[in-house]
Amino acid sequence: MGIITRGAERKGGKELQYIASLSYGKDSIAMLEVIKQHNMPLDRIVHVEIMATDTIPADLPPMMEFKKKADKIIKERYGIEVEHIHNKETYEHHFYRRYMRGKRVGLIYGFPSIRAPWCNSDVKIPELKKLNRNNIAYIGIAADEPNRFHNLTERKISPLVECGVSETEARKICEELDLLSPIYAHSARGGCWFCHNQPIAQLHLLRKQYPEYWALMLKWDNDSPVTFKPNGTTVHDFEQRFAFEDAQITLFEKEENT
Ligand code: SF4
């Protein structure tokens, strides 16, 4: 693949727009810089805002703060206002939807599955699909992530792949621009605070730092007809484990101080 030039700007009489999809992770932010450095066309920058409930965003408070800061820098540096697209449907709303047919008719959906997560297909992707129809989408996939290349098409382009920018280089670009998301201080991945894919250490941190969100996870766990993890582990199992581990640490600290 070569560097993108403005070639196919009109499709069916309509002007194509080049739209960068921003997650605020290192790859999508570095992608904006690569677009600028290589004079690639860019018309809009969009971010799909996922809500956990009607009032709680899917991102943790430090991430929400970072987004505000990043929006300001992006506007100044690239001259484009980030558009925040709000999906009216929340994660919780979808969680409590009921199957209308099939083996599970009448049951609520509960936690998404790992292989076909409805949170992605039903909450996040539809908004992006609507937007990217008849446009060119830029997505943040790094040059050393070949397992994600199947997502790329003629109309779904990765500037990082086009320009051979790796994940490490993407991180460096963000650091230099003071645009590295706070999620990298504690983990390698971002995503929703209730995500079933997150590492155990991240769940433990959630319980410690955001007990009110953890309480919501426990409530959902009570109601879900499927377990949080596909191996049968529930949020309550993690609750027991974390409570035990924290008690051990407290005991150890007490013994150390006596
Ligand atoms: S980060 Fe996790 S919970 Fe959020 S949309 Fe992606 S898969 Fe679903």
mmCIF file of C-alpha atoms and ligand atoms in Angstrom:
data_model
loop_
_atom_site.group_PDB
_atom_site.id
_atom_site.type_symbol
_atom_site.label_atom_id
_atom_site.label_comp_id
_atom_site.label_asym_id
_atom_site.label_seq_id
_atom_site.Cartn_x
_atom_site.Cartn_y
_atom_site.Cartn_z
ATOM 1 C CA MET A 1 0.000 0.000 0.000
ATOM 2 C CA GLY A 2 1.228 3.502 -0.719
ATOM 3 C CA ILE A 3 0.506 6.898 0.774
ATOM 4 C CA ILE A 4 -3.073 8.003 0.177
ATOM 5 C CA THR A 5 -3.647 10.867 -2.203
ATOM 6 C CA ARG A 6 -6.866 12.649 -2.972
ATOM 7 C CA GLY A 7 -7.872 10.518 -5.903
ATOM 8 C CA ALA A 8 -11.370 9.146 -5.493
ATOM 9 C CA GLU A 9 -13.088 12.103 -3.931
ATOM 10 C CA ARG A 10 -16.444 11.620 -5.556
ATOM 11 C CA LYS A 11 -18.533 8.516 -5.455
ATOM 12 C CA GLY A 12 -21.941 8.445 -7.105
ATOM 13 C CA GLY A 13 -21.891 12.234 -7.420
ATOM 14 C CA LYS A 14 -21.250 12.673 -3.675
ATOM 15 C CA GLU A 15 -18.067 14.012 -2.184
ATOM 16 C CA LEU A 16 -16.202 11.444 -0.130
ATOM 17 C CA GLN A 17 -15.047 12.491 3.287
ATOM 18 C CA TYR A 18 -11.919 11.233 4.997
ATOM 19 C CA ILE A 19 -12.919 10.483 8.568
ATOM 20 C CA ALA A 20 -10.482 9.546 11.327
ATOM 21 C CA SER A 21 -11.964 7.329 13.985
ATOM 22 C CA LEU A 22 -10.493 8.321 17.332
ATOM 23 C CA SER A 23 -10.439 6.071 20.393
ATOM 24 C CA TYR A 24 -7.881 8.238 22.250
ATOM 25 C CA GLY A 25 -5.570 5.214 22.445
ATOM 26 C CA LYS A 26 -1.956 5.680 21.306
ATOM 27 C CA ASP A 27 -2.495 4.286 17.806
ATOM 28 C CA SER A 28 -5.424 6.472 16.866
ATOM 29 C CA ILE A 29 -3.784 9.614 18.253
ATOM 30 C CA ALA A 30 -0.450 8.868 16.533
ATOM 31 C CA MET A 31 -2.460 8.275 13.362
ATOM 32 C CA LEU A 32 -3.523 11.951 13.365
ATOM 33 C CA GLU A 33 0.107 13.030 13.487
ATOM 34 C CA VAL A 34 1.059 10.637 10.672
ATOM 35 C CA ILE A 35 -1.808 12.027 8.570
ATOM 36 C CA LYS A 36 -0.491 15.545 9.149
ATOM 37 C CA GLN A 37 3.164 14.645 8.530
ATOM 38 C CA HIS A 38 2.303 12.951 5.219
ATOM 39 C CA ASN A 39 -0.237 15.526 4.060
ATOM 40 C CA MET A 40 -2.986 12.954 3.831
ATOM 41 C CA PRO A 41 -6.505 14.276 3.346
ATOM 42 C CA LEU A 42 -8.579 14.579 6.518
ATOM 43 C CA ASP A 43 -12.043 16.093 6.826
ATOM 44 C CA ARG A 44 -13.375 14.967 10.189
ATOM 45 C CA ILE A 45 -12.259 13.343 13.437
ATOM 46 C CA VAL A 46 -14.956 11.384 15.279
ATOM 47 C CA HIS A 47 -15.201 9.553 18.552
ATOM 48 C CA VAL A 48 -18.074 7.262 19.538
ATOM 49 C CA GLU A 49 -18.959 7.859 23.176
ATOM 50 C CA ILE A 50 -20.187 4.685 24.877
ATOM 51 C CA MET A 51 -22.276 5.010 28.027
ATOM 52 C CA ALA A 52 -22.366 2.320 30.708
ATOM 53 C CA THR A 53 -25.692 3.583 32.043
ATOM 54 C CA ASP A 54 -27.756 6.706 31.365
ATOM 55 C CA THR A 55 -25.437 8.711 33.607
ATOM 56 C CA ILE A 56 -22.100 6.846 33.746
ATOM 57 C CA PRO A 57 -19.701 6.858 30.769
ATOM 58 C CA ALA A 58 -17.873 3.689 29.737
ATOM 59 C CA ASP A 59 -14.573 5.474 30.246
ATOM 60 C CA LEU A 60 -13.176 6.074 33.712
ATOM 61 C CA PRO A 61 -12.946 9.680 35.008
ATOM 62 C CA PRO A 62 -9.183 10.117 34.240
ATOM 63 C CA MET A 63 -9.872 9.102 30.647
ATOM 64 C CA MET A 64 -12.789 11.544 30.384
ATOM 65 C CA GLU A 65 -10.464 14.296 31.610
ATOM 66 C CA PHE A 66 -7.789 13.241 29.132
ATOM 67 C CA LYS A 67 -10.275 13.390 26.258
ATOM 68 C CA LYS A 68 -11.023 17.033 27.062
ATOM 69 C CA LYS A 69 -7.319 17.872 27.136
ATOM 70 C CA ALA A 70 -6.658 15.913 23.932
ATOM 71 C CA ASP A 71 -9.549 17.611 22.109
ATOM 72 C CA LYS A 72 -7.997 20.991 22.837
ATOM 73 C CA ILE A 73 -4.539 19.965 21.595
ATOM 74 C CA ILE A 74 -6.019 18.251 18.522
ATOM 75 C CA LYS A 75 -8.005 21.378 17.609
ATOM 76 C CA GLU A 76 -4.909 23.532 17.967
ATOM 77 C CA ARG A 77 -2.557 21.176 16.134
ATOM 78 C CA TYR A 78 -4.762 19.784 13.370
ATOM 79 C CA GLY A 79 -7.418 22.482 13.115
ATOM 80 C CA ILE A 80 -10.311 20.034 13.457
ATOM 81 C CA GLU A 81 -12.830 19.793 16.293
ATOM 82 C CA VAL A 82 -13.314 16.223 17.493
ATOM 83 C CA GLU A 83 -16.958 15.207 17.031
ATOM 84 C CA HIS A 84 -18.326 13.132 19.899
ATOM 85 C CA ILE A 85 -21.078 10.832 18.695
ATOM 86 C CA HIS A 86 -23.413 9.710 21.451
ATOM 87 C CA ASN A 87 -25.249 6.451 21.092
ATOM 88 C CA LYS A 88 -28.634 6.674 22.794
ATOM 89 C CA GLU A 89 -28.433 2.995 23.704
ATOM 90 C CA THR A 90 -26.323 2.291 26.771
ATOM 91 C CA TYR A 91 -24.433 -0.897 27.664
ATOM 92 C CA GLU A 92 -26.861 -1.478 30.518
ATOM 93 C CA HIS A 93 -29.852 -1.089 28.251
ATOM 94 C CA HIS A 94 -28.514 -3.712 25.863
ATOM 95 C CA PHE A 95 -27.534 -5.949 28.763
ATOM 96 C CA TYR A 96 -31.197 -6.115 29.862
ATOM 97 C CA ARG A 97 -32.632 -6.646 26.363
ATOM 98 C CA ARG A 98 -34.550 -9.893 26.021
ATOM 99 C CA TYR A 99 -34.125 -12.525 23.320
ATOM 100 C CA MET A 100 -37.219 -12.513 21.145
ATOM 101 C CA ARG A 101 -36.678 -15.958 19.635
ATOM 102 C CA GLY A 102 -34.397 -18.994 19.713
ATOM 103 C CA LYS A 103 -33.280 -21.178 22.603
ATOM 104 C CA ARG A 104 -32.906 -18.246 24.982
ATOM 105 C CA VAL A 105 -36.254 -16.580 24.232
ATOM 106 C CA GLY A 106 -37.402 -14.469 27.178
ATOM 107 C CA LEU A 107 -33.971 -14.367 28.805
ATOM 108 C CA ILE A 108 -31.969 -11.160 29.024
ATOM 109 C CA TYR A 109 -28.714 -10.930 27.081
ATOM 110 C CA GLY A 110 -26.447 -10.377 30.100
ATOM 111 C CA PHE A 111 -22.683 -10.136 29.668
ATOM 112 C CA PRO A 112 -21.396 -10.190 26.066
ATOM 113 C CA SER A 113 -19.521 -13.196 24.773
ATOM 114 C CA ILE A 114 -15.821 -12.980 23.973
ATOM 115 C CA ARG A 115 -16.198 -14.275 20.419
ATOM 116 C CA ALA A 116 -19.163 -12.159 19.345
ATOM 117 C CA PRO A 117 -19.399 -9.255 21.782
ATOM 118 C CA TRP A 118 -22.739 -7.484 21.309
ATOM 119 C CA CYS A 119 -21.272 -4.412 23.051
ATOM 120 C CA ASN A 120 -19.096 -3.853 20.033
ATOM 121 C CA SER A 121 -21.481 -4.921 17.290
ATOM 122 C CA ASP A 122 -24.656 -3.363 18.755
ATOM 123 C CA VAL A 123 -23.444 -0.358 20.742
ATOM 124 C CA LYS A 124 -20.278 0.976 19.121
ATOM 125 C CA ILE A 125 -20.012 -0.187 15.509
ATOM 126 C CA PRO A 126 -23.493 0.857 14.214
ATOM 127 C CA GLU A 127 -22.726 4.529 14.830
ATOM 128 C CA LEU A 128 -19.406 4.260 13.001
ATOM 129 C CA LYS A 129 -20.942 2.286 10.164
ATOM 130 C CA LYS A 130 -23.601 4.933 9.607
ATOM 131 C CA LEU A 131 -20.943 7.600 9.482
ATOM 132 C CA ASN A 132 -18.464 5.782 7.297
ATOM 133 C CA ARG A 133 -21.023 4.740 4.686
ATOM 134 C CA ASN A 134 -19.822 6.302 1.406
ATOM 135 C CA ASN A 135 -16.740 7.766 3.082
ATOM 136 C CA ILE A 136 -13.142 6.760 3.696
ATOM 137 C CA ALA A 137 -12.401 5.713 7.273
ATOM 138 C CA TYR A 138 -8.986 6.030 8.871
ATOM 139 C CA ILE A 139 -8.414 3.574 11.691
ATOM 140 C CA GLY A 140 -5.573 3.240 14.164
ATOM 141 C CA ILE A 141 -3.948 -0.104 13.452
ATOM 142 C CA ALA A 142 -0.160 -0.208 13.837
ATOM 143 C CA ALA A 143 2.193 -1.659 11.226
ATOM 144 C CA ASP A 144 3.203 -4.473 13.587
ATOM 145 C CA GLU A 145 -0.334 -5.686 14.274
ATOM 146 C CA PRO A 146 -0.826 -8.086 11.333
ATOM 147 C CA ASN A 147 -3.536 -9.955 13.235
ATOM 148 C CA ARG A 148 -5.733 -6.845 12.762
ATOM 149 C CA PHE A 149 -5.007 -6.283 9.074
ATOM 150 C CA HIS A 150 -8.135 -8.225 8.055
ATOM 151 C CA ASN A 151 -10.104 -5.129 9.174
ATOM 152 C CA LEU A 152 -8.510 -3.034 6.435
ATOM 153 C CA THR A 153 -10.169 -2.509 3.067
ATOM 154 C CA GLU A 154 -10.029 -0.001 0.235
ATOM 155 C CA ARG A 155 -12.342 2.262 2.235
ATOM 156 C CA LYS A 156 -10.943 1.466 5.671
ATOM 157 C CA ILE A 157 -7.358 2.573 5.755
ATOM 158 C CA SER A 158 -4.659 2.613 8.398
ATOM 159 C CA PRO A 159 -2.217 5.500 7.968
ATOM 160 C CA LEU A 160 0.142 3.779 10.459
ATOM 161 C CA VAL A 161 0.257 0.674 8.279
ATOM 162 C CA GLU A 162 0.653 2.791 5.140
ATOM 163 C CA CYS A 163 3.643 4.552 6.689
ATOM 164 C CA GLY A 164 5.126 1.571 8.550
ATOM 165 C CA VAL A 165 4.622 2.991 12.063
ATOM 166 C CA SER A 166 4.831 0.379 14.838
ATOM 167 C CA GLU A 167 3.047 0.377 18.205
ATOM 168 C CA THR A 168 6.215 1.490 20.009
ATOM 169 C CA GLU A 169 6.693 4.348 17.566
ATOM 170 C CA ALA A 170 3.040 5.330 17.953
ATOM 171 C CA ARG A 171 3.503 5.532 21.724
ATOM 172 C CA LYS A 172 6.624 7.679 21.279
ATOM 173 C CA ILE A 173 4.716 10.078 19.007
ATOM 174 C CA CYS A 174 1.998 10.457 21.672
ATOM 175 C CA GLU A 175 4.557 11.028 24.431
ATOM 176 C CA GLU A 176 6.265 13.738 22.407
ATOM 177 C CA LEU A 177 2.938 15.491 21.851
ATOM 178 C CA ASP A 178 1.907 15.096 25.520
ATOM 179 C CA LEU A 179 -1.005 13.051 24.239
ATOM 180 C CA LEU A 180 -0.427 9.678 25.849
ATOM 181 C CA SER A 181 -3.613 8.458 27.465
ATOM 182 C CA PRO A 182 -3.542 7.827 31.258
ATOM 183 C CA ILE A 183 -4.635 4.218 30.692
ATOM 184 C CA TYR A 184 -1.044 3.326 29.789
ATOM 185 C CA ALA A 185 0.079 4.175 33.317
ATOM 186 C CA HIS A 186 -1.673 1.051 34.630
ATOM 187 C CA SER A 187 -2.279 -1.225 31.689
ATOM 188 C CA ALA A 188 -1.541 -1.832 28.052
ATOM 189 C CA ARG A 189 -5.151 -1.646 26.924
ATOM 190 C CA GLY A 190 -7.969 0.823 27.142
ATOM 191 C CA GLY A 191 -11.636 0.152 26.655
ATOM 192 C CA CYS A 192 -14.709 0.200 28.816
ATOM 193 C CA TRP A 193 -14.285 -0.166 32.582
ATOM 194 C CA PHE A 194 -16.758 -3.089 32.564
ATOM 195 C CA CYS A 195 -15.041 -4.921 29.688
ATOM 196 C CA HIS A 196 -15.045 -8.720 29.905
ATOM 197 C CA ASN A 197 -11.702 -8.759 28.055
ATOM 198 C CA GLN A 198 -9.697 -6.763 30.549
ATOM 199 C CA PRO A 199 -6.880 -8.366 32.565
ATOM 200 C CA ILE A 200 -7.582 -9.501 36.129
ATOM 201 C CA ALA A 201 -5.213 -6.888 37.576
ATOM 202 C CA GLN A 202 -7.295 -4.168 35.930
ATOM 203 C CA LEU A 203 -10.497 -5.563 37.440
ATOM 204 C CA HIS A 204 -8.803 -5.589 40.834
ATOM 205 C CA LEU A 205 -7.863 -1.947 40.405
ATOM 206 C CA LEU A 206 -11.429 -1.085 39.413
ATOM 207 C CA ARG A 207 -12.734 -2.663 42.619
ATOM 208 C CA LYS A 208 -10.241 -0.692 44.671
ATOM 209 C CA GLN A 209 -10.529 2.703 42.990
ATOM 210 C CA TYR A 210 -14.172 2.740 41.897
ATOM 211 C CA PRO A 211 -16.215 0.690 44.393
ATOM 212 C CA GLU A 212 -19.459 2.209 43.055
ATOM 213 C CA TYR A 213 -18.704 0.859 39.549
ATOM 214 C CA TRP A 214 -17.666 -2.471 41.016
ATOM 215 C CA ALA A 215 -20.995 -2.616 42.870
ATOM 216 C CA LEU A 216 -22.733 -2.177 39.515
ATOM 217 C CA MET A 217 -20.709 -5.055 38.067
ATOM 218 C CA LEU A 218 -21.827 -7.232 40.983
ATOM 219 C CA LYS A 219 -25.448 -6.258 40.363
ATOM 220 C CA TRP A 220 -25.167 -7.110 36.656
ATOM 221 C CA ASP A 221 -23.495 -10.364 37.671
ATOM 222 C CA ASN A 222 -26.520 -11.268 39.800
ATOM 223 C CA ASP A 223 -28.832 -10.685 36.858
ATOM 224 C CA SER A 224 -26.782 -12.118 33.972
ATOM 225 C CA PRO A 225 -27.788 -15.535 32.608
ATOM 226 C CA VAL A 226 -24.222 -15.938 31.291
ATOM 227 C CA THR A 227 -21.022 -15.754 33.293
ATOM 228 C CA PHE A 228 -18.695 -12.779 33.031
ATOM 229 C CA LYS A 229 -15.863 -14.945 31.675
ATOM 230 C CA PRO A 230 -16.461 -17.835 29.261
ATOM 231 C CA ASN A 231 -14.617 -20.233 31.582
ATOM 232 C CA GLY A 232 -17.436 -19.822 34.102
ATOM 233 C CA THR A 233 -15.778 -17.206 36.327
ATOM 234 C CA THR A 234 -18.261 -14.701 37.681
ATOM 235 C CA VAL A 235 -17.735 -11.184 39.004
ATOM 236 C CA HIS A 236 -18.590 -12.597 42.436
ATOM 237 C CA ASP A 237 -15.705 -15.085 42.067
ATOM 238 C CA PHE A 238 -13.373 -12.157 41.447
ATOM 239 C CA GLU A 239 -14.935 -10.335 44.401
ATOM 240 C CA GLN A 240 -14.048 -13.236 46.727
ATOM 241 C CA ARG A 241 -10.565 -13.530 45.305
ATOM 242 C CA PHE A 242 -9.783 -9.808 45.540
ATOM 243 C CA ALA A 243 -11.242 -9.527 49.057
ATOM 244 C CA PHE A 244 -9.028 -12.441 50.133
ATOM 245 C CA GLU A 245 -5.922 -10.999 48.447
ATOM 246 C CA ASP A 246 -6.485 -7.564 49.975
ATOM 247 C CA ALA A 247 -6.997 -9.091 53.432
ATOM 248 C CA GLN A 248 -3.710 -11.003 53.048
ATOM 249 C CA ILE A 249 -1.873 -7.801 52.109
ATOM 250 C CA THR A 250 -3.352 -5.943 55.102
ATOM 251 C CA LEU A 251 -2.322 -8.795 57.407
ATOM 252 C CA PHE A 252 1.170 -8.811 55.945
ATOM 253 C CA GLU A 253 1.488 -5.038 56.383
ATOM 254 C CA LYS A 254 0.313 -5.293 60.002
ATOM 255 C CA GLU A 255 2.878 -8.000 60.743
ATOM 256 C CA GLU A 256 5.589 -5.909 59.072
ATOM 257 C CA ASN A 257 4.756 -2.954 61.303
ATOM 258 C CA THR A 258 4.739 -4.868 64.605
HETATM 259 S S1 SF4 B 1 -13.954 -2.355 25.212
HETATM 260 FE FE1 SF4 B 1 -14.872 -4.330 25.774
HETATM 261 S S2 SF4 B 1 -16.884 -3.797 26.646
HETATM 262 FE FE2 SF4 B 1 -16.153 -2.004 25.494
HETATM 263 S S3 SF4 B 1 -17.035 -2.259 23.446
HETATM 264 FE FE3 SF4 B 1 -14.990 -3.159 23.369
HETATM 265 S S4 SF4 B 1 -15.313 -5.353 23.838
HETATM 266 FE FE4 SF4 B 1 -17.151 -4.264 24.475
#
